[in-house]
Coordinates of C-alpha atoms and ligand atoms in Angstrom, one line a residue:
M286 CA 40.9 100.7 -45.8
S287 CA 43.4 99.4 -48.3
Q288 CA 43.1 100.5 -51.9
Q289 CA 44.1 97.1 -53.4
I290 CA 44.5 93.5 -52.4
N291 CA 47.9 92.0 -52.8
V292 CA 48.7 88.5 -53.8
G293 CA 52.0 86.6 -53.4
L294 CA 52.8 83.6 -55.7
L295 CA 54.9 80.7 -54.5
G296 CA 56.0 78.8 -57.6
W297 CA 56.2 80.3 -61.1
G298 CA 56.0 77.2 -63.3
T299 CA 53.3 76.4 -65.9
V300 CA 50.3 77.4 -63.8
G301 CA 52.0 80.3 -62.1
T302 CA 52.9 81.8 -65.4
G303 CA 49.2 81.4 -66.5
V304 CA 48.1 83.2 -63.4
T305 CA 50.5 86.2 -64.1
K306 CA 49.2 86.3 -67.7
I307 CA 45.5 86.5 -66.5
F308 CA 46.4 89.3 -64.1
Q309 CA 48.1 91.2 -66.9
Q310 CA 45.4 90.5 -69.6
N311 CA 42.3 90.9 -67.4
A312 CA 43.3 93.4 -64.7
G313 CA 40.2 95.6 -65.2
L314 CA 37.9 92.6 -65.3
L315 CA 39.4 91.2 -62.1
A316 CA 39.0 94.6 -60.3
Q317 CA 35.4 94.8 -61.5
R318 CA 34.6 91.3 -60.4
T319 CA 36.2 91.8 -57.0
G320 CA 35.2 95.4 -56.3
I321 CA 38.8 96.4 -55.7
P322 CA 42.1 96.2 -57.7
L323 CA 44.1 93.0 -57.4
F324 CA 47.8 93.0 -57.7
I325 CA 50.5 90.3 -57.7
K326 CA 53.1 91.9 -55.4
R327 CA 55.7 89.2 -55.1
I328 CA 56.6 85.9 -56.9
A329 CA 59.0 83.3 -55.5
D330 CA 60.6 80.7 -57.7
L331 CA 64.0 79.0 -57.7
D332 CA 64.4 79.5 -61.4
L333 CA 63.9 83.2 -62.3
K334 CA 65.8 83.1 -65.6
R335 CA 63.6 80.9 -67.8
D336 CA 61.8 82.8 -70.5
R337 CA 58.1 82.5 -69.7
G338 CA 56.9 84.7 -72.5
I339 CA 55.8 87.5 -70.1
T340 CA 57.4 90.7 -68.8
I341 CA 57.4 91.2 -65.0
D342 CA 59.0 93.9 -62.9
T343 CA 62.1 92.1 -61.6
G344 CA 61.6 93.8 -58.2
Q345 CA 58.6 91.5 -57.7
L346 CA 60.8 88.4 -58.0
T347 CA 62.6 86.5 -55.4
T348 CA 64.0 83.0 -54.8
R349 CA 62.9 83.1 -51.2
A350 CA 59.4 82.0 -50.4
E351 CA 59.5 83.3 -46.8
E352 CA 60.0 86.8 -48.1
V353 CA 56.6 86.6 -49.9
I354 CA 54.8 85.0 -46.9
N355 CA 56.3 87.6 -44.5
D356 CA 55.4 90.6 -46.6
P357 CA 52.9 92.5 -44.4
D358 CA 51.1 93.9 -47.5
I359 CA 50.3 90.5 -48.9
Q360 CA 46.9 89.1 -47.9
I361 CA 46.6 86.1 -50.2
I362 CA 49.3 83.5 -50.7
V363 CA 49.0 81.2 -53.8
E364 CA 50.9 78.0 -53.6
L365 CA 51.8 76.5 -57.0
I366 CA 54.9 74.5 -56.1
G367 CA 53.2 71.1 -55.9
G368 CA 54.3 68.0 -54.0
I369 CA 54.3 67.7 -50.2
E370 CA 57.4 69.6 -49.1
P371 CA 58.2 72.5 -48.9
A372 CA 54.6 73.3 -50.0
K373 CA 53.1 72.0 -46.8
T374 CA 55.3 73.9 -44.4
L375 CA 54.9 77.1 -46.5
I376 CA 51.1 76.8 -46.5
L377 CA 50.9 76.2 -42.8
K378 CA 53.3 79.2 -42.2
A379 CA 51.1 81.4 -44.4
L380 CA 47.9 80.4 -42.5
Q381 CA 49.6 80.9 -39.2
A382 CA 50.8 84.3 -40.4
G383 CA 47.2 85.3 -41.0
K384 CA 47.2 84.9 -44.8
H385 CA 44.5 83.3 -46.8
V386 CA 45.7 80.6 -49.2
V387 CA 44.9 79.4 -52.7
T388 CA 46.5 76.1 -53.8
A389 CA 46.4 73.7 -56.7
N390 CA 48.1 71.0 -54.6
K391 CA 46.0 67.9 -54.8
A392 CA 48.7 65.5 -53.4
L393 CA 49.1 67.8 -50.3
L394 CA 45.3 68.1 -49.7
A395 CA 44.7 64.4 -50.2
E396 CA 47.5 63.4 -47.8
H397 CA 47.1 66.2 -45.2
W398 CA 43.5 67.3 -45.4
D399 CA 42.8 67.5 -41.7
E400 CA 46.0 69.4 -40.8
I401 CA 45.5 72.0 -43.6
H402 CA 41.8 72.6 -42.9
S403 CA 42.1 72.6 -39.1
T404 CA 45.0 75.1 -39.3
A405 CA 43.0 77.3 -41.6
R406 CA 40.1 77.2 -39.1
K407 CA 42.3 77.8 -36.1
F408 CA 43.8 80.9 -37.6
S409 CA 40.4 82.0 -39.2
Q410 CA 41.9 82.0 -42.7
E411 CA 40.4 80.7 -45.9
I412 CA 41.8 78.1 -48.1
Y413 CA 40.5 77.4 -51.6
F414 CA 41.6 74.8 -54.0
E415 CA 39.5 74.8 -57.2
A416 CA 42.5 74.0 -59.4
S417 CA 43.4 70.9 -57.4
V418 CA 40.7 68.8 -59.3
G419 CA 39.8 69.0 -63.0
G420 CA 42.0 72.0 -64.0
G421 CA 39.7 74.8 -65.0
I422 CA 36.4 73.0 -64.3
P423 CA 34.5 74.4 -61.3
V424 CA 33.8 71.1 -59.8
V425 CA 35.2 71.7 -56.3
Q426 CA 32.9 74.7 -55.7
G427 CA 30.2 72.8 -57.7
L428 CA 30.2 70.1 -55.0
N429 CA 31.0 72.3 -52.1
E430 CA 28.4 75.0 -52.9
G431 CA 26.2 74.2 -55.9
L432 CA 25.2 70.6 -54.9
A433 CA 25.2 71.2 -51.1
A434 CA 21.5 70.2 -50.9
N435 CA 22.2 66.7 -52.1
R436 CA 23.2 63.4 -50.7
I437 CA 25.8 62.5 -53.3
Q438 CA 25.1 59.0 -54.6
A439 CA 27.9 58.7 -57.1
I440 CA 30.9 60.5 -58.5
Y441 CA 32.6 59.1 -61.7
G442 CA 35.6 61.2 -62.7
I443 CA 37.9 61.3 -65.7
I444 CA 40.2 63.5 -63.7
N445 CA 43.7 62.9 -65.1
G446 CA 44.1 64.7 -68.4
T447 CA 47.4 62.9 -69.2
A448 CA 45.9 59.4 -68.8
N449 CA 42.8 60.4 -70.8
Y450 CA 45.0 61.9 -73.5
I451 CA 47.1 58.7 -73.7
L452 CA 44.0 56.4 -74.0
T453 CA 42.5 58.7 -76.6
E454 CA 45.7 58.8 -78.7
M455 CA 46.1 55.0 -78.4
G456 CA 42.6 54.6 -79.7
R457 CA 43.8 56.7 -82.7
G458 CA 46.7 54.4 -83.4
Q459 CA 49.5 56.3 -81.5
S460 CA 51.8 54.3 -79.2
Y461 CA 51.6 54.6 -75.4
S462 CA 55.1 56.1 -75.1
S463 CA 54.7 58.8 -77.9
A464 CA 51.3 59.8 -76.4
L465 CA 52.9 60.2 -73.0
A466 CA 55.8 62.2 -74.5
R467 CA 53.4 64.6 -76.1
A468 CA 51.5 65.0 -72.8
Q469 CA 54.7 66.0 -71.2
E470 CA 55.6 68.4 -73.9
K471 CA 52.3 70.1 -73.6
G472 CA 52.7 70.5 -69.8
Y473 CA 49.9 68.2 -68.8
A474 CA 51.9 65.5 -67.1
E475 CA 53.1 65.5 -63.5
A476 CA 56.8 66.0 -62.8
D477 CA 56.7 62.3 -62.0
P478 CA 54.4 60.8 -64.8
A479 CA 54.0 57.6 -62.8
L480 CA 51.4 59.6 -60.8
D481 CA 49.4 60.1 -64.0
V482 CA 49.6 56.6 -65.5
E483 CA 49.5 54.5 -62.4
G484 CA 46.5 56.3 -61.0
G485 CA 48.0 58.2 -58.0
D486 CA 47.0 61.6 -59.3
T487 CA 43.4 60.4 -60.0
M488 CA 43.3 58.9 -56.5
H489 CA 44.4 62.3 -54.9
K490 CA 41.7 64.1 -56.8
L491 CA 39.1 61.5 -55.9
V492 CA 40.0 61.8 -52.2
I493 CA 39.3 65.5 -52.4
L494 CA 36.0 65.1 -54.3
A495 CA 34.8 62.3 -52.0
S496 CA 35.8 64.2 -48.8
L497 CA 33.8 67.2 -50.0
A498 CA 30.8 65.1 -51.1
L499 CA 30.7 63.1 -47.9
G500 CA 31.6 65.9 -45.5
K501 CA 34.0 63.3 -44.0
R502 CA 37.6 62.5 -44.5
V503 CA 38.3 59.9 -47.1
E504 CA 42.0 58.8 -46.9
P505 CA 44.3 57.8 -49.7
Q506 CA 44.7 54.3 -48.2
D507 CA 40.9 53.9 -48.4
V508 CA 41.1 53.9 -52.2
H509 CA 41.8 50.9 -54.4
V510 CA 44.1 52.1 -57.2
E511 CA 45.1 50.7 -60.6
G512 CA 46.6 52.6 -63.5
I513 CA 46.6 52.3 -67.3
T514 CA 50.1 50.9 -67.9
R515 CA 48.9 47.4 -68.9
I516 CA 46.2 48.6 -71.3
T517 CA 47.1 48.0 -75.0
D518 CA 45.7 49.5 -78.2
Q519 CA 44.2 46.0 -78.8
D520 CA 42.1 46.3 -75.6
I521 CA 40.9 49.7 -76.8
L522 CA 40.0 48.2 -80.2
Y523 CA 38.3 45.1 -78.7
A524 CA 36.3 47.3 -76.3
R525 CA 35.1 49.5 -79.2
E526 CA 34.6 46.9 -81.9
E527 CA 33.3 43.9 -80.0
F528 CA 31.5 45.5 -77.0
D529 CA 30.7 49.0 -78.1
Q530 CA 32.5 50.3 -75.0
Q531 CA 35.4 52.7 -74.3
I532 CA 38.2 52.3 -71.8
K533 CA 38.6 55.2 -69.4
L534 CA 40.6 55.7 -66.2
L535 CA 37.9 56.5 -63.7
G536 CA 37.9 57.7 -60.2
I537 CA 34.7 56.3 -58.6
A538 CA 33.1 57.1 -55.3
K539 CA 29.7 55.7 -54.9
Q540 CA 27.2 54.3 -52.4
A541 CA 27.6 50.5 -52.5
P542 CA 24.5 48.5 -53.2
E543 CA 25.0 46.5 -49.9
G544 CA 25.7 49.6 -47.8
G545 CA 28.9 51.6 -47.2
I546 CA 30.8 53.3 -50.0
Q547 CA 33.2 52.3 -52.8
V548 CA 36.2 54.4 -53.6
R549 CA 38.3 53.1 -56.4
V550 CA 40.5 54.2 -59.3
H551 CA 41.0 51.9 -62.3
P552 CA 40.6 51.5 -66.0
T553 CA 36.9 50.9 -66.7
L554 CA 34.8 49.8 -69.6
I555 CA 31.9 52.3 -70.1
P556 CA 29.2 52.3 -72.7
A557 CA 30.2 54.2 -75.9
E558 CA 27.0 56.2 -75.7
H559 CA 27.6 57.4 -72.1
L560 CA 28.4 61.1 -71.8
L561 CA 31.8 60.3 -70.1
A562 CA 32.8 58.3 -73.3
S563 CA 32.7 61.6 -75.2
V564 CA 35.4 63.1 -72.9
Q565 CA 38.5 62.9 -75.1
G566 CA 42.1 64.0 -75.0
V567 CA 43.2 66.3 -72.1
Y568 CA 39.5 67.0 -71.3
N569 CA 38.2 65.9 -67.9
G570 CA 34.6 65.0 -67.1
I571 CA 33.1 64.5 -63.7
Y572 CA 29.7 62.9 -63.6
V573 CA 28.0 63.5 -60.3
V574 CA 24.7 62.0 -59.2
G575 CA 22.8 63.6 -56.3
D576 CA 19.6 62.5 -54.7
S577 CA 17.7 65.6 -55.6
V578 CA 19.4 66.9 -58.7
G579 CA 19.9 63.6 -60.4
A580 CA 22.8 63.3 -62.9
T581 CA 25.1 66.3 -63.6
M582 CA 28.3 66.5 -65.6
F583 CA 31.2 68.9 -65.2
Y584 CA 33.3 69.1 -68.3
G585 CA 36.4 71.0 -69.5
K586 CA 40.1 71.1 -69.8
G587 CA 41.7 69.2 -66.8
A588 CA 45.3 70.3 -67.2
G589 CA 47.5 72.9 -68.8
E590 CA 48.6 76.5 -68.2
M591 CA 45.6 78.7 -68.8
P592 CA 42.7 76.4 -67.8
T593 CA 44.3 75.6 -64.4
A594 CA 45.3 79.3 -64.0
S595 CA 41.6 80.1 -64.6
A596 CA 40.6 78.1 -61.5
V597 CA 43.4 79.6 -59.4
V598 CA 42.4 83.2 -60.2
S599 CA 38.7 82.4 -59.5
D600 CA 39.7 81.3 -56.0
I601 CA 41.8 84.5 -55.6
I602 CA 38.8 86.6 -56.6
F603 CA 36.5 84.7 -54.2
I604 CA 38.8 85.3 -51.3
A605 CA 39.5 88.9 -52.3
R606 CA 35.8 89.7 -52.4
S607 CA 35.4 88.3 -48.8
I608 CA 38.4 90.4 -47.7
H609 CA 36.9 93.5 -49.4
M610 CA 33.6 92.9 -47.7
G611 CA 35.2 92.3 -44.3
A612 CA 33.8 88.7 -44.3
A613 CA 37.1 86.8 -44.9
G614 CA 37.7 83.9 -42.5
K615 CA 34.3 84.1 -40.9
V616 CA 32.9 81.1 -42.8
P617 CA 35.0 77.9 -43.2
S618 CA 35.9 77.2 -46.8
V619 CA 34.5 73.6 -46.6
Y620 CA 32.0 71.9 -44.3
Y621 CA 33.4 68.7 -43.1
H622 CA 33.9 66.9 -39.8
P623 CA 37.4 65.9 -38.9
Q624 CA 36.2 63.0 -36.6
K625 CA 35.8 60.2 -39.1
S626 CA 36.7 56.6 -38.8
I627 CA 36.8 54.1 -41.6
D628 CA 34.1 52.1 -39.7
D629 CA 32.0 55.2 -39.8
L630 CA 32.4 55.5 -43.6
K631 CA 32.2 51.7 -44.2
I632 CA 34.5 51.6 -47.2
E633 CA 33.6 48.4 -49.1
P634 CA 36.6 46.2 -49.8
V635 CA 37.1 45.9 -53.6
G636 CA 36.8 42.1 -53.3
E637 CA 33.1 42.6 -52.5
L638 CA 32.5 44.5 -55.8
I639 CA 30.0 42.9 -58.1
S640 CA 30.7 43.7 -61.8
E641 CA 31.1 42.3 -65.2
Y642 CA 34.7 41.7 -66.1
Y643 CA 36.7 42.0 -69.3
L644 CA 39.5 39.5 -69.0
R645 CA 42.4 39.3 -71.5
F646 CA 44.4 36.1 -71.1
N647 CA 47.8 36.0 -72.8
V648 CA 48.3 32.4 -73.6
K649 CA 50.1 29.9 -75.9
D650 CA 48.0 29.1 -78.9
E651 CA 47.3 25.4 -78.0
V652 CA 44.4 23.0 -78.2
G653 CA 42.1 23.1 -75.1
V654 CA 43.4 26.3 -73.5
I655 CA 40.0 28.1 -73.7
A656 CA 38.2 25.0 -72.2
K657 CA 40.7 25.0 -69.3
I658 CA 40.2 28.7 -68.6
A659 CA 36.4 28.3 -68.8
G660 CA 36.6 25.4 -66.3
M661 CA 38.5 27.5 -63.8
L662 CA 36.1 30.4 -64.1
G663 CA 33.2 27.9 -63.7
E664 CA 34.7 26.5 -60.5
Q665 CA 34.3 30.0 -59.0
G666 CA 30.8 30.3 -60.2
I667 CA 31.7 32.8 -62.9
S668 CA 29.6 32.7 -66.0
I669 CA 31.0 33.6 -69.4
A670 CA 29.1 36.1 -71.7
S671 CA 31.4 35.9 -74.7
V672 CA 34.8 34.7 -75.8
I673 CA 36.9 36.3 -78.5
Q674 CA 40.1 34.9 -80.0
K675 CA 41.3 36.5 -83.2
A676 CA 44.4 35.5 -85.0
R677 CA 46.5 38.4 -83.7
H678 CA 49.6 36.5 -82.6
Q679 CA 52.4 38.2 -80.8
G680 CA 55.1 35.5 -81.3
N681 CA 53.6 32.3 -80.0
M682 CA 51.3 34.3 -77.7
V683 CA 47.7 34.9 -78.5
P684 CA 45.2 37.1 -76.6
V685 CA 42.0 35.5 -75.6
V686 CA 39.3 37.9 -74.3
I687 CA 36.5 36.7 -72.1
M688 CA 33.6 39.0 -71.0
T689 CA 31.9 37.6 -67.9
Y690 CA 28.5 38.1 -66.6
E691 CA 28.2 39.7 -63.2
A692 CA 30.5 38.2 -60.6
R693 CA 32.0 39.0 -57.2
E694 CA 35.5 40.3 -57.6
K695 CA 37.1 38.1 -55.0
N696 CA 35.9 35.0 -56.9
V697 CA 37.3 36.4 -60.2
R698 CA 40.6 37.0 -58.5
K699 CA 40.7 33.5 -57.1
A700 CA 40.0 32.1 -60.6
L701 CA 42.7 34.3 -62.2
E702 CA 45.2 33.2 -59.6
S703 CA 44.6 29.6 -60.7
V704 CA 44.7 30.4 -64.4
D705 CA 47.9 32.5 -64.1
R706 CA 49.7 29.5 -62.5
M707 CA 49.0 27.4 -65.7
P708 CA 52.0 26.7 -68.0
F709 CA 50.1 27.9 -71.0
V710 CA 49.9 31.5 -69.6
M711 CA 52.6 33.7 -70.9
Q712 CA 51.8 37.0 -69.2
P713 CA 49.5 37.7 -66.2
T714 CA 45.8 38.2 -67.1
L715 CA 44.5 41.7 -67.5
M716 CA 41.2 42.4 -65.8
I717 CA 39.1 45.5 -66.5
R718 CA 35.9 46.2 -64.6
V719 CA 32.7 47.2 -66.5
E720 CA 30.7 50.1 -65.1
K721 CA 26.9 50.1 -65.5
F722 CA 25.4 53.5 -64.7
D723 CA 22.2 53.5 -62.8
E724 CA 21.5 57.0 -64.0
Ligands
HSE1099 N1 48.9 65.8 -64.5 C1 47.6 66.2 -64.2 C2 46.7 65.7 -65.4 C3 47.6 67.8 -64.2 O1 47.2 65.2 -66.3 O2 45.5 65.8 -65.2 C4 46.4 68.3 -63.7 O3 46.1 68.0 -62.4

């Protein structure tokens, strides 16, 4: 029987560096938790020169990922490269070579869930991915294990730290671009920050959570996605001052009232007193409602070196324990059924959503404009709850904010198409959905 379990890292960036730090700082604790010493035997990265603030035996380092995968002494491969390729090929090779895998790669899991999990099953290897959603928050195992008794009725996730950081800083008077630049400096943002601010990263994470919660595959194309790029500090101010609400980028997967499920990512107005409204800055919060447990909330840092490394190392310990006990690969990492069809899941088209809507019209300040907008909303049966126009001109343009009563989204969209064709409209109307929480 081996005297230690060896780990190989693919990718030594922000999170990989955090993993090596935890191994150095907490070696005794990791051995105690696992029952056997754990050791990072090899690390592959294309850039081995950068100062990472940590000393490593240079014999451990290589630029060739294959060397790490093919090392017969390594039992667990940790993929922290990110993106689809070469990460996908390397993970599949590792599984085929009889290695267990830990990954933080949300994009890869969201896009290729079936292939990754079916390969792990075929080769009787484990794959764990706690760090793929919510950084250091144990929400993946929370859903997969802790809430397994429940039919999950709703998941509402603030699961992109960068977007939440930007919205929080904008609420404190900072500009969108300087908040994004700070998120990049702090290592929260994706290599392509469009994934953060346009909702793609939240979508990837929601796909993972929803697939776990439903035990069936939810696919990226099932999800309606909108980002935060059109939200202004004025919207945040109006939401707070006029409606006692906050604007959050939410990933939502919930049972639809008329049957089926809704899976959507978009900026959302939520009540200021809701627990999710207190999730500020880079923190993430995932509010999960189960039929037996009721409402639960997972909260913590959703990005950054050490929080994300914490999740990666917890997965390594979990697999290493199984290896040590001779149980590794005998129980699949997740329970889910590859045979899913969209019909089976009945994904509700977003047009069928019934919600209240915050609408910001960007119009010329002229007599009769509000009456015309009200008329077009009325034609679609949309009732107005309140209208706000403050003298906050931007040139000749003035924002007019209308809060509607509950309406069906396809009717709101029809009305907005008509309004946006009017000559007095200077910029397309912004629409933000309002979320009411049943529990
Ligand atoms: N860019 C991601 C975020 C990193 O900001 O949340 C963690 O997945």
